[in-house]
XYZ file of C-alpha atoms in Angstrom:
486
model
C 0.000 0.000 0.000
C 1.301 3.414 -0.976
C 2.371 5.744 1.828
C 3.562 8.404 -0.649
C 1.069 10.931 -1.996
C 0.663 10.886 -5.763
C -1.641 13.078 -7.833
C -2.614 13.301 -11.468
C -0.914 16.196 -13.253
C -2.875 17.466 -16.258
C 0.336 18.951 -17.645
C 2.162 15.604 -17.826
C -1.028 13.530 -18.200
C 0.102 11.034 -15.569
C 0.185 10.492 -11.816
C 3.257 11.948 -10.160
C 4.689 11.748 -6.665
C 3.902 14.972 -4.822
C 7.005 16.894 -3.829
C 6.447 20.304 -2.255
C 8.756 23.081 -3.450
C 9.415 24.264 0.092
C 8.118 21.580 2.459
C 6.337 21.679 4.850
C 4.810 24.700 3.113
C 2.424 24.166 0.177
C 0.973 26.826 -2.085
C -2.339 26.020 -3.802
C -4.323 28.327 -6.097
C -7.856 27.486 -7.240
C -9.855 29.601 -9.671
C -12.894 30.840 -7.767
C -16.379 31.891 -8.889
C -17.454 34.810 -11.051
C -20.040 36.320 -8.706
C -22.869 37.345 -11.043
C -25.382 34.576 -10.240
C -26.110 31.742 -7.810
C -23.197 29.321 -7.551
C -23.992 26.208 -9.608
C -23.379 22.585 -8.638
C -20.447 22.203 -11.034
C -18.607 24.922 -9.127
C -19.639 23.352 -5.823
C -18.186 20.024 -6.881
C -14.885 21.667 -7.823
C -14.594 23.571 -4.538
C -15.611 20.528 -2.456
C -12.940 18.491 -4.282
C -10.257 21.051 -3.465
C -11.565 21.289 0.082
C -10.743 17.567 0.381
C -7.272 18.145 -1.100
C -6.699 21.055 1.313
C -7.879 18.969 4.268
C -5.770 15.935 3.376
C -2.595 17.926 2.776
C -3.168 19.515 6.195
C -3.674 16.044 7.711
C -0.316 14.977 6.231
C 1.315 17.829 8.142
C 1.734 20.403 5.374
C 1.159 24.077 6.121
C -1.067 24.970 3.179
C -1.651 28.477 1.873
C -4.859 27.980 -0.085
C -5.703 30.918 -2.352
C -9.088 30.979 -4.105
C -10.034 34.181 -5.878
C -13.312 35.996 -6.434
C -13.774 37.250 -10.008
C -15.718 40.489 -9.635
C -14.813 42.152 -12.961
C -13.408 41.394 -16.379
C -15.133 38.073 -17.096
C -17.022 38.654 -20.339
C -20.056 36.738 -21.579
C -18.014 34.949 -24.257
C -15.313 33.901 -21.734
C -13.030 35.782 -24.139
C -12.312 39.364 -25.170
C -15.674 40.375 -26.619
C -19.174 40.749 -25.229
C -20.405 42.396 -22.056
C -19.020 41.987 -18.550
C -21.190 39.353 -16.820
C -21.468 41.377 -13.607
C -22.099 44.711 -15.346
C -24.826 43.162 -17.488
C -26.604 41.808 -14.412
C -26.256 45.194 -12.686
C -27.822 47.023 -15.648
C -30.757 44.613 -15.761
C -31.348 44.987 -12.016
C -30.648 48.756 -12.098
C -28.103 48.508 -9.282
C -24.381 49.105 -8.857
C -22.134 46.240 -10.053
C -20.724 45.909 -6.535
C -24.239 45.225 -5.237
C -24.355 42.217 -7.550
C -20.879 41.194 -6.390
C -21.859 41.487 -2.725
C -25.137 39.583 -3.113
C -23.619 36.600 -4.900
C -20.396 36.564 -2.872
C -22.500 36.238 0.289
C -24.581 33.511 -1.393
C -21.429 31.643 -2.452
C -19.953 31.733 1.040
C -23.225 30.550 2.583
C -23.436 27.587 0.206
C -19.811 26.646 0.881
C -20.501 26.823 4.620
C -23.606 24.632 4.239
C -21.435 22.081 2.408
C -18.935 22.299 5.304
C -16.109 23.493 3.027
C -13.300 25.246 4.874
C -12.622 28.854 3.815
C -9.377 29.418 1.874
C -6.360 31.037 3.522
C -6.700 34.077 1.238
C -9.641 35.074 -0.980
C -8.449 37.963 -3.174
C -10.712 39.862 -5.561
C -9.871 40.952 -9.089
C -10.914 44.560 -8.425
C -8.644 44.673 -5.386
C -5.570 43.897 -7.510
C -5.819 46.259 -10.487
C -2.370 47.755 -9.757
C -0.704 44.307 -9.772
C -2.410 43.448 -13.050
C -1.292 46.672 -14.731
C 2.281 46.017 -13.576
C 2.180 42.505 -15.021
C 0.946 43.858 -18.373
C 3.855 46.317 -18.393
C 6.304 43.458 -17.757
C 4.879 41.316 -20.565
C 4.931 44.276 -22.969
C 8.606 44.805 -22.132
C 9.396 41.205 -23.190
C 7.898 41.822 -26.632
C 5.264 39.122 -26.135
C 2.391 41.605 -26.008
C 1.309 44.599 -28.088
C -1.119 47.491 -27.679
C -3.805 48.468 -30.189
C -6.118 51.440 -29.518
C -5.919 51.084 -25.745
C -6.228 47.282 -25.657
C -3.179 45.121 -24.924
C -3.021 41.657 -26.520
C -0.780 38.677 -25.821
C 1.055 37.448 -28.944
C 0.431 33.690 -28.865
C 2.264 32.736 -32.058
C 5.382 34.647 -31.007
C 5.245 32.981 -27.585
C 4.874 29.579 -29.240
C 8.164 30.029 -31.085
C 9.981 29.317 -27.801
C 7.303 27.696 -25.611
C 4.579 25.132 -26.255
C 1.361 27.152 -25.935
C -0.859 24.032 -26.108
C 1.092 21.990 -23.539
C -1.697 21.872 -20.937
C -4.438 20.891 -23.387
C -2.077 18.637 -25.388
C -2.991 20.384 -28.637
C -0.759 21.737 -31.375
C -0.889 25.399 -32.324
C -1.802 24.492 -35.927
C -4.891 22.605 -34.738
C -5.903 25.458 -32.443
C -5.540 27.964 -35.288
C -7.671 25.820 -37.586
C -10.451 25.706 -34.990
C -10.660 29.452 -34.262
C -13.846 31.264 -35.209
C -13.978 34.717 -36.746
C -15.057 36.879 -33.824
C -15.753 40.571 -33.647
C -12.655 42.557 -32.685
C -10.325 39.972 -34.229
C -9.209 42.503 -36.857
C -7.219 44.299 -34.121
C -5.246 41.186 -33.320
C -2.117 39.994 -35.061
C -3.231 36.399 -34.644
C -6.619 34.756 -34.056
C -5.456 33.076 -30.811
C -4.134 36.310 -29.270
C -6.001 37.221 -26.100
C -6.488 40.483 -24.221
C -4.448 41.310 -21.145
C -6.083 44.716 -20.785
C -9.258 45.812 -22.585
C -10.164 49.367 -23.574
C -13.450 50.359 -21.971
C -16.269 51.989 -23.877
C -17.609 55.134 -22.169
C -20.748 53.306 -20.995
C -18.786 50.408 -19.455
C -19.627 50.445 -15.723
C -16.342 49.045 -14.370
C -13.161 50.708 -15.654
C -9.842 51.952 -14.311
C -7.126 54.315 -15.544
C -4.018 52.688 -17.020
C -1.002 53.687 -19.165
C -3.105 52.653 -22.192
C -6.226 54.593 -21.238
C -9.314 53.682 -19.235
C -10.046 49.996 -19.325
C -10.340 46.774 -17.350
C -8.247 43.611 -16.996
C -8.658 40.459 -19.045
C -10.136 37.527 -17.138
C -7.012 35.356 -17.549
C -4.666 38.065 -16.278
C -6.427 38.353 -12.938
C -5.505 34.858 -11.753
C -1.884 35.208 -12.895
C -1.469 38.454 -10.948
C -3.140 37.184 -7.775
C -1.410 33.787 -7.688
C 1.921 35.538 -8.272
C 1.309 38.017 -5.450
C 0.310 35.506 -2.778
C 2.151 32.336 -3.812
C 5.116 33.629 -5.786
C 6.145 33.062 -9.384
C 6.194 29.287 -8.831
C 4.013 27.294 -6.452
C 2.830 23.737 -5.913
C -0.752 23.187 -7.084
C -3.068 25.072 -9.440
C -6.622 23.810 -9.727
C -10.043 24.332 -11.208
C -12.699 22.667 -13.346
C -11.507 20.825 -16.451
C -13.382 23.338 -18.629
C -10.771 25.951 -17.614
C -7.772 23.967 -18.876
C -7.938 24.590 -22.667
C -8.131 28.390 -22.551
C -8.090 30.050 -19.127
C -5.323 27.962 -17.590
C -3.430 27.711 -20.872
C -3.377 31.514 -21.033
C -2.365 31.773 -17.376
C 0.692 29.630 -18.079
C 1.631 31.808 -21.076
C 1.280 35.004 -19.021
C 3.345 33.665 -16.129
C 6.111 32.314 -18.354
C 6.236 35.661 -20.180
C 6.234 37.743 -16.975
C 8.243 35.500 -14.632
C 10.198 33.187 -16.913
C 8.753 29.965 -15.489
C 5.665 27.771 -15.173
C 3.442 29.034 -12.340
C 2.560 25.617 -10.857
C 4.247 22.232 -10.644
C 0.960 20.309 -10.581
C -2.207 21.157 -12.493
C -5.274 19.466 -11.018
C -8.690 19.507 -12.700
C -12.117 18.246 -11.658
C -14.532 16.615 -14.083
C -18.005 17.660 -15.170
C -21.543 16.947 -13.943
C -24.244 15.067 -15.829
C -27.916 14.465 -15.033
C -29.312 11.062 -15.974
C -26.397 10.687 -18.392
C -26.840 14.077 -20.088
C -24.562 17.083 -19.643
C -25.967 19.441 -17.020
C -26.870 22.764 -18.631
C -29.462 25.505 -18.349
C -30.318 25.181 -22.060
C -31.364 21.531 -21.578
C -33.416 22.471 -18.521
C -31.673 19.807 -16.451
C -29.569 21.966 -14.160
C -30.459 22.647 -10.557
C -29.028 24.870 -7.872
C -27.828 23.714 -4.453
C -30.890 25.052 -2.617
C -33.156 23.188 -5.069
C -31.249 19.995 -4.351
C -31.683 20.534 -0.597
C -35.399 21.345 -0.819
C -36.306 18.945 -3.636
C -38.162 21.822 -5.294
C -37.269 20.905 -8.891
C -39.118 18.953 -11.591
C -36.271 16.422 -11.929
C -36.070 15.650 -8.199
C -38.369 13.339 -6.258
C -37.301 14.790 -2.896
C -34.717 16.944 -1.167
C -31.400 15.771 0.263
C -29.383 17.071 3.185
C -26.135 18.952 2.371
C -24.009 16.186 3.893
C -25.766 13.545 1.812
C -24.983 15.611 -1.304
C -21.359 16.054 -0.210
C -21.137 12.311 0.493
C -22.663 11.602 -2.945
C -20.036 13.795 -4.631
C -17.205 12.067 -2.760
C -18.403 8.639 -3.902
C -17.097 9.557 -7.369
C -13.422 10.350 -7.954
C -12.875 14.062 -8.621
C -11.528 13.272 -12.123
C -14.599 11.161 -12.999
C -17.885 12.394 -14.408
C -20.481 12.726 -11.650
C -23.991 11.716 -12.731
C -26.970 13.005 -10.764
C -30.096 10.873 -10.621
C -32.785 10.256 -8.023
C -31.721 6.618 -7.690
C -28.052 7.537 -7.173
C -28.916 10.188 -4.569
C -31.267 7.794 -2.772
C -28.523 5.144 -2.657
C -26.061 7.709 -1.260
C -28.554 8.808 1.367
C -29.036 5.221 2.558
C -25.281 4.647 2.550
C -24.614 7.854 4.476
C -27.218 6.951 7.115
C -25.743 3.460 7.423
C -22.261 4.896 7.939
C -23.437 7.498 10.457
C -25.391 4.848 12.369
C -22.327 2.608 12.600
C -20.228 5.530 13.844
C -22.864 6.296 16.497
C -22.463 2.729 17.777
C -18.824 3.420 18.704
C -20.021 5.006 21.952
C -22.035 1.887 22.825
C -19.401 -0.792 22.170
C -18.324 -3.030 25.023
C -14.601 -3.681 25.281
C -12.822 -6.988 25.900
C -9.420 -8.208 27.001
C -8.655 -9.397 23.462
C -9.095 -7.645 20.112
C -9.912 -8.931 16.631
C -9.197 -5.524 15.093
C -5.924 -4.089 13.761
C -6.441 -0.314 13.861
C -3.006 0.369 12.332
C -3.912 -1.773 9.307
C -7.190 0.145 8.913
C -5.322 3.456 9.067
C -2.852 2.244 6.429
C -5.754 1.391 4.096
C -7.330 4.837 4.646
C -4.049 6.600 3.855
C -3.343 4.358 0.872
C -6.682 5.365 -0.669
C -6.094 9.085 -0.199
C -2.436 8.877 -1.253
C -3.625 7.515 -4.594
C -4.706 10.838 -6.112
C -7.152 11.614 -3.268
C -9.291 8.562 -4.035
C -12.340 9.284 -1.868
C -14.496 6.441 -3.340
C -11.944 3.865 -2.158
C -11.695 5.553 1.250
C -15.493 5.429 1.588
C -15.465 1.723 0.636
C -12.884 1.151 3.400
C -15.102 3.077 5.829
C -18.020 0.768 5.009
C -15.755 -2.197 5.777
C -15.048 -0.629 9.173
C -18.802 -0.033 9.653
C -19.328 -3.792 9.240
C -16.620 -4.409 11.850
C -18.297 -1.971 14.269
C -21.637 -3.735 13.786
C -19.966 -7.103 14.411
C -18.449 -5.856 17.670
C -21.819 -4.402 18.666
C -23.505 -7.752 17.953
C -20.876 -9.644 19.959
C -19.368 -11.396 16.922
C -16.001 -9.616 17.251
C -13.986 -8.220 20.148
C -12.106 -4.958 20.701
C -9.891 -3.751 23.542
C -10.339 -0.424 25.297
C -7.155 0.996 23.733
C -8.093 -0.176 20.224
C -11.561 1.318 20.626
C -10.064 4.683 21.621
C -7.703 4.550 18.621
C -10.547 3.558 16.283
C -12.717 6.455 17.491
C -9.865 8.898 16.831
C -9.153 7.404 13.398
C -12.804 7.490 12.287
C -13.224 11.049 13.549
C -10.057 12.148 11.758
C -10.963 10.721 8.369
C -14.740 11.217 8.398
C -14.887 14.674 9.984
C -11.471 16.235 9.304
C -10.488 14.723 5.942
C -13.843 14.068 4.246
C -15.507 16.994 6.036
C -18.645 15.000 6.825
C -20.904 15.500 9.833
C -24.193 13.900 10.744
C -26.903 16.327 9.618
C -29.672 13.747 9.367
C -32.695 15.078 11.223
C -32.678 13.989 14.841
C -35.200 11.331 15.821
C -34.912 11.756 19.598
C -38.639 12.423 19.897
C -39.315 8.999 18.353
C -37.126 7.123 20.823
C -39.750 6.485 23.557
C -42.336 5.414 20.952
C -39.902 3.077 19.170
C -38.696 1.594 22.453
C -42.341 0.901 23.403
C -43.026 -0.787 20.038
C -39.872 -2.903 20.281
C -40.846 -3.973 23.814
C -44.199 -5.225 22.445
C -42.253 -7.131 19.769
C -39.873 -8.596 22.385
C -42.856 -9.745 24.472
C -44.434 -11.304 21.357
C -41.210 -13.256 20.659
C -41.040 -14.369 24.283
C -44.585 -15.725 23.931
C -43.556 -17.455 20.673
C -45.961 -15.165 18.770
C -43.575 -14.931 15.805
C -46.309 -13.780 13.406
C -46.808 -10.571 15.438
C -43.065 -10.138 15.896
C -42.443 -10.367 12.140
C -45.435 -8.147 11.383
C -43.986 -5.371 13.577
C -40.485 -5.667 12.044
C -41.784 -5.718 8.437
C -44.226 -2.877 9.103
C -41.491 -0.689 10.613
C -39.216 -1.448 7.674
C -41.908 -0.394 5.198
C -42.218 3.038 6.832
C -38.455 3.595 6.938
C -37.103 1.947 10.108
C -34.566 -0.885 10.343
C -34.776 -3.271 13.278
C -31.735 -5.346 14.279
C -31.734 -8.192 16.806
C -28.608 -8.753 18.907
C -27.487 -10.342 22.147
C -28.379 -7.209 24.088
C -31.854 -7.005 22.533
C -33.319 -5.168 19.554
C -32.153 -1.813 18.198
C -33.663 0.446 15.559
C -32.428 3.045 13.078
C -33.990 5.300 10.460
C -33.055 4.058 6.985
């Protein structure tokens, strides 16, 4: 079993052993949300995945500086250099200031992340708070000859850059293929090459968000923002850069080009990307009408959902797929995750009720090694969860008197489970409490016990089957019968 952390590097297209540049310190930058609308589930999946990576690196003893930005300007509708600013457009429609839109959806984003029990990053810089750094980076790139200014807009010269560096390294595509696939967009006539992208964009008089610069009033290009902020807080070279896989072909490719031009080196040693979401096998998108927001998933108030699911069930569901795998939402899959989550939480609750023995059938060190082996293999949460279910079966066996555990092993097992379930996976039991049902259920189970004692097995079975049909599991053990909500 591997005790060395390895992770998949998009840049090399293979798993690599993780070696921090300046251990025990680790620098990690993740592209954050553009705050012009409610955060969607695809973003949530990405940030939950990096929350796991952050948590596990911390568990391994690294001191992680986790930087995740807020894009509050410069991200245009086309994700390129033309179109309207997403935030400004929303502000015009709502007849409010752009920063009101930014505030509203930043608060919403933070609330959703808190509901999902995602830890806040170490630093959360905003694009508008780093205009000076972005202007300075543009100046540096211009000085290298890899950028040029046209009518107040500064473009990056991709073909000139590609003469010395491989522009398509991250996406594994050749420049010729990229050039053949470019579309004729408005504003392209200003550019020397169709792949050139804007570092700084000249603002029209009516543009709501603009700043003075050496090239006139304008605003930064979306790609530039992340380069400037990662450079400021993590240096010209850091350990991990992450985001959704949709960012790799353009946004992250352009970040690399900017950093190499401005700093002379690749910004990150490891590029980590999360995969996409599907719904019943189809890509999740607003145009198909099959996308839903986190609060709709929690409430069940959506035409594609049969019911709502607790935030921890949704987090658990996401972690049952590897972060590099497609995650498919369906009612059946969510129902299965909910049952699995309840089963795991119930087993963990039994830890406080276990009776200890002089001898032990359980090797806690071996369990820990399996947990670490799973996470050391590219943060493989599905395998870790499978190992946790194996431990749940062990806990149930001890509870039923089929296995033994010593007092010391029980203490170690409690610590291990708490560490990996709560601290690494970030899960907590948010299933609605059933304390008010306890006296009623205990009364019903006593009637069943009396029926069994009187050899009235028909009544005993009728009670057990009836309870199961309305959502309660009944288990018989040496100490009597216990119940749980399934």
